[in-house]
Amino acid sequence: MNYSVGQVAGFAGVTVRTLHHYDDIGLLVPSERSHAGHRRYSDTDLDRLQQILFYRQLGFPLDEVAALLDDPDADPRAHLRRQHELLTARIEKLRKMAAAVEHAMEARKMGLNLTPEEKFEVFGGKDPEQYAEEVEERWGGTGEYAESQRRTARYTKEDWKRIQAEAADWGERYGALMSAQEPPAGEAAMALAEEHRQHICTWFYECSYDIHRCLGEMYVSDERFKALYDAMRPGLAEHLRDAIAANAARHTS
């Protein structure tokens, strides 16, 4: 099979003028010419064009592309491996850029206009939207989710600082409680479990005891949440789950 310059331009999404230029500089010389002198491209030519466009998309100038493709010692598979590595690196860079833009959008949505340093200060180095997509998927249709979105949309930088400070203070006190070997069903642990529930009610949504009990189970079953709580003190996630369950039982029995 061979193809006209117009067909190749359509396949590759480039202009006929670009293909003429590649021919003129010797980067992509068509394998054949028709009796009338028109360019005709073979499948091998299309393979080379694909390689050219890969490297061009990655920012290589035309002279470097020509040097890479015309290297007599180069294995065609080596080109693909190199391009795969370069594309993977670019995808990761773009993913990070997209995440940064999403964070900026969320900060603007919350009424915040923060520098990167301020974001670090407010969120304690943790990504505030780390689980946002999953949370929306799990609970996006609930009244609690809608209420949380409504409240947080109007929070200021100082509000987020206060939320962070309250959570940090609670974590320190819960860690001290565990160091004192207080049992999960003890009065002190249940009081801090209730404080945990009230913190959610105050800042995010009305957290019933049933919902709180489900959250407690998730803090243990989901390794990410378990790691978050256990970072405060090893074993805290399971201890809190049991304290939440005990506190819920005494209020609903």
mmCIF file of N, CA, C and O in Angstrom, residues 53-60 82-98:
data_model
loop_
_atom_site.group_PDB
_atom_site.id
_atom_site.type_symbol
_atom_site.label_atom_id
_atom_site.label_comp_id
_atom_site.label_asym_id
_atom_site.label_seq_id
_atom_site.Cartn_x
_atom_site.Cartn_y
_atom_site.Cartn_z
ATOM 1 N N LEU A 53 6.578 12.519 14.878
ATOM 2 C CA LEU A 53 5.560 13.269 15.615
ATOM 3 C C LEU A 53 5.637 13.009 17.108
ATOM 4 O O LEU A 53 5.352 13.906 17.916
ATOM 5 N N PHE A 54 6.009 11.796 17.515
ATOM 6 C CA PHE A 54 6.224 11.520 18.935
ATOM 7 C C PHE A 54 7.295 12.461 19.497
ATOM 8 O O PHE A 54 7.098 13.110 20.523
ATOM 9 N N TYR A 55 8.431 12.496 18.829
ATOM 10 C CA TYR A 55 9.534 13.318 19.328
ATOM 11 C C TYR A 55 9.197 14.802 19.268
ATOM 12 O O TYR A 55 9.575 15.573 20.160
ATOM 13 N N ARG A 56 8.496 15.211 18.224
ATOM 14 C CA ARG A 56 8.096 16.616 18.145
ATOM 15 C C ARG A 56 7.159 16.988 19.282
ATOM 16 O O ARG A 56 7.271 18.065 19.868
ATOM 17 N N GLN A 57 6.231 16.094 19.597
ATOM 18 C CA GLN A 57 5.303 16.349 20.698
ATOM 19 C C GLN A 57 6.054 16.481 22.012
ATOM 20 O O GLN A 57 5.639 17.219 22.915
ATOM 21 N N LEU A 58 7.173 15.797 22.124
ATOM 22 C CA LEU A 58 7.990 15.851 23.340
ATOM 23 C C LEU A 58 8.946 17.042 23.348
ATOM 24 O O LEU A 58 9.725 17.212 24.281
ATOM 25 N N GLY A 59 8.890 17.860 22.275
ATOM 26 C CA GLY A 59 9.671 19.095 22.267
ATOM 27 C C GLY A 59 11.022 19.013 21.601
ATOM 28 O O GLY A 59 11.810 19.961 21.686
ATOM 29 N N PHE A 60 11.330 17.916 20.912
ATOM 30 C CA PHE A 60 12.618 17.797 20.244
ATOM 31 C C PHE A 60 12.631 18.639 18.971
ATOM 32 O O PHE A 60 11.690 18.579 18.174
ATOM 33 N N ARG A 82 12.303 4.641 24.725
ATOM 34 C CA ARG A 82 12.673 6.009 25.113
ATOM 35 C C ARG A 82 11.443 6.918 25.112
ATOM 36 O O ARG A 82 11.239 7.704 26.045
ATOM 37 N N GLN A 83 10.640 6.805 24.070
ATOM 38 C CA GLN A 83 9.457 7.655 23.988
ATOM 39 C C GLN A 83 8.475 7.331 25.109
ATOM 40 O O GLN A 83 7.834 8.234 25.670
ATOM 41 N N HIS A 84 8.361 6.058 25.447
ATOM 42 C CA HIS A 84 7.467 5.666 26.538
ATOM 43 C C HIS A 84 7.933 6.286 27.848
ATOM 44 O O HIS A 84 7.127 6.806 28.628
ATOM 45 N N GLU A 85 9.229 6.254 28.087
ATOM 46 C CA GLU A 85 9.769 6.850 29.315
ATOM 47 C C GLU A 85 9.526 8.355 29.352
ATOM 48 O O GLU A 85 9.118 8.905 30.377
ATOM 49 N N LEU A 86 9.774 9.011 28.212
ATOM 50 C CA LEU A 86 9.576 10.453 28.158
ATOM 51 C C LEU A 86 8.114 10.830 28.319
ATOM 52 O O LEU A 86 7.770 11.795 29.013
ATOM 53 N N LEU A 87 7.240 10.064 27.677
ATOM 54 C CA LEU A 87 5.801 10.344 27.795
ATOM 55 C C LEU A 87 5.303 10.092 29.209
ATOM 56 O O LEU A 87 4.477 10.854 29.730
ATOM 57 N N THR A 88 5.798 9.032 29.835
ATOM 58 C CA THR A 88 5.394 8.748 31.206
ATOM 59 C C THR A 88 5.799 9.887 32.141
ATOM 60 O O THR A 88 5.027 10.303 33.010
ATOM 61 N N ALA A 89 7.018 10.402 31.940
ATOM 62 C CA ALA A 89 7.486 11.523 32.755
ATOM 63 C C ALA A 89 6.629 12.761 32.518
ATOM 64 O O ALA A 89 6.283 13.493 33.455
ATOM 65 N N ARG A 90 6.256 12.980 31.256
ATOM 66 C CA ARG A 90 5.422 14.147 30.952
ATOM 67 C C ARG A 90 4.029 13.997 31.559
ATOM 68 O O ARG A 90 3.457 14.959 32.087
ATOM 69 N N ILE A 91 3.470 12.786 31.488
ATOM 70 C CA ILE A 91 2.145 12.542 32.066
ATOM 71 C C ILE A 91 2.164 12.835 33.563
ATOM 72 O O ILE A 91 1.243 13.459 34.104
ATOM 73 N N GLU A 92 3.225 12.398 34.252
ATOM 74 C CA GLU A 92 3.331 12.634 35.685
ATOM 75 C C GLU A 92 3.432 14.135 35.972
ATOM 76 O O GLU A 92 2.800 14.645 36.902
ATOM 77 N N LYS A 93 4.195 14.831 35.141
ATOM 78 C CA LYS A 93 4.309 16.279 35.327
ATOM 79 C C LYS A 93 2.963 16.963 35.117
ATOM 80 O O LYS A 93 2.570 17.838 35.896
ATOM 81 N N LEU A 94 2.245 16.553 34.066
ATOM 82 C CA LEU A 94 0.928 17.132 33.795
ATOM 83 C C LEU A 94 -0.072 16.788 34.888
ATOM 84 O O LEU A 94 -0.935 17.605 35.249
ATOM 85 N N ARG A 95 0.051 15.566 35.443
ATOM 86 C CA ARG A 95 -0.844 15.174 36.532
ATOM 87 C C ARG A 95 -0.644 16.087 37.739
ATOM 88 O O ARG A 95 -1.607 16.537 38.359
ATOM 89 N N LYS A 96 0.617 16.382 38.048
ATOM 90 C CA LYS A 96 0.904 17.272 39.169
ATOM 91 C C LYS A 96 0.408 18.686 38.894
ATOM 92 O O LYS A 96 -0.116 19.351 39.790
ATOM 93 N N MET A 97 0.562 19.122 37.641
ATOM 94 C CA MET A 97 0.066 20.445 37.280
ATOM 95 C C MET A 97 -1.452 20.505 37.416
ATOM 96 O O MET A 97 -2.014 21.486 37.920
ATOM 97 N N ALA A 98 -2.132 19.439 36.965
ATOM 98 C CA ALA A 98 -3.596 19.395 37.063
ATOM 99 C C ALA A 98 -4.032 19.421 38.519
ATOM 100 O O ALA A 98 -5.006 20.095 38.889
#
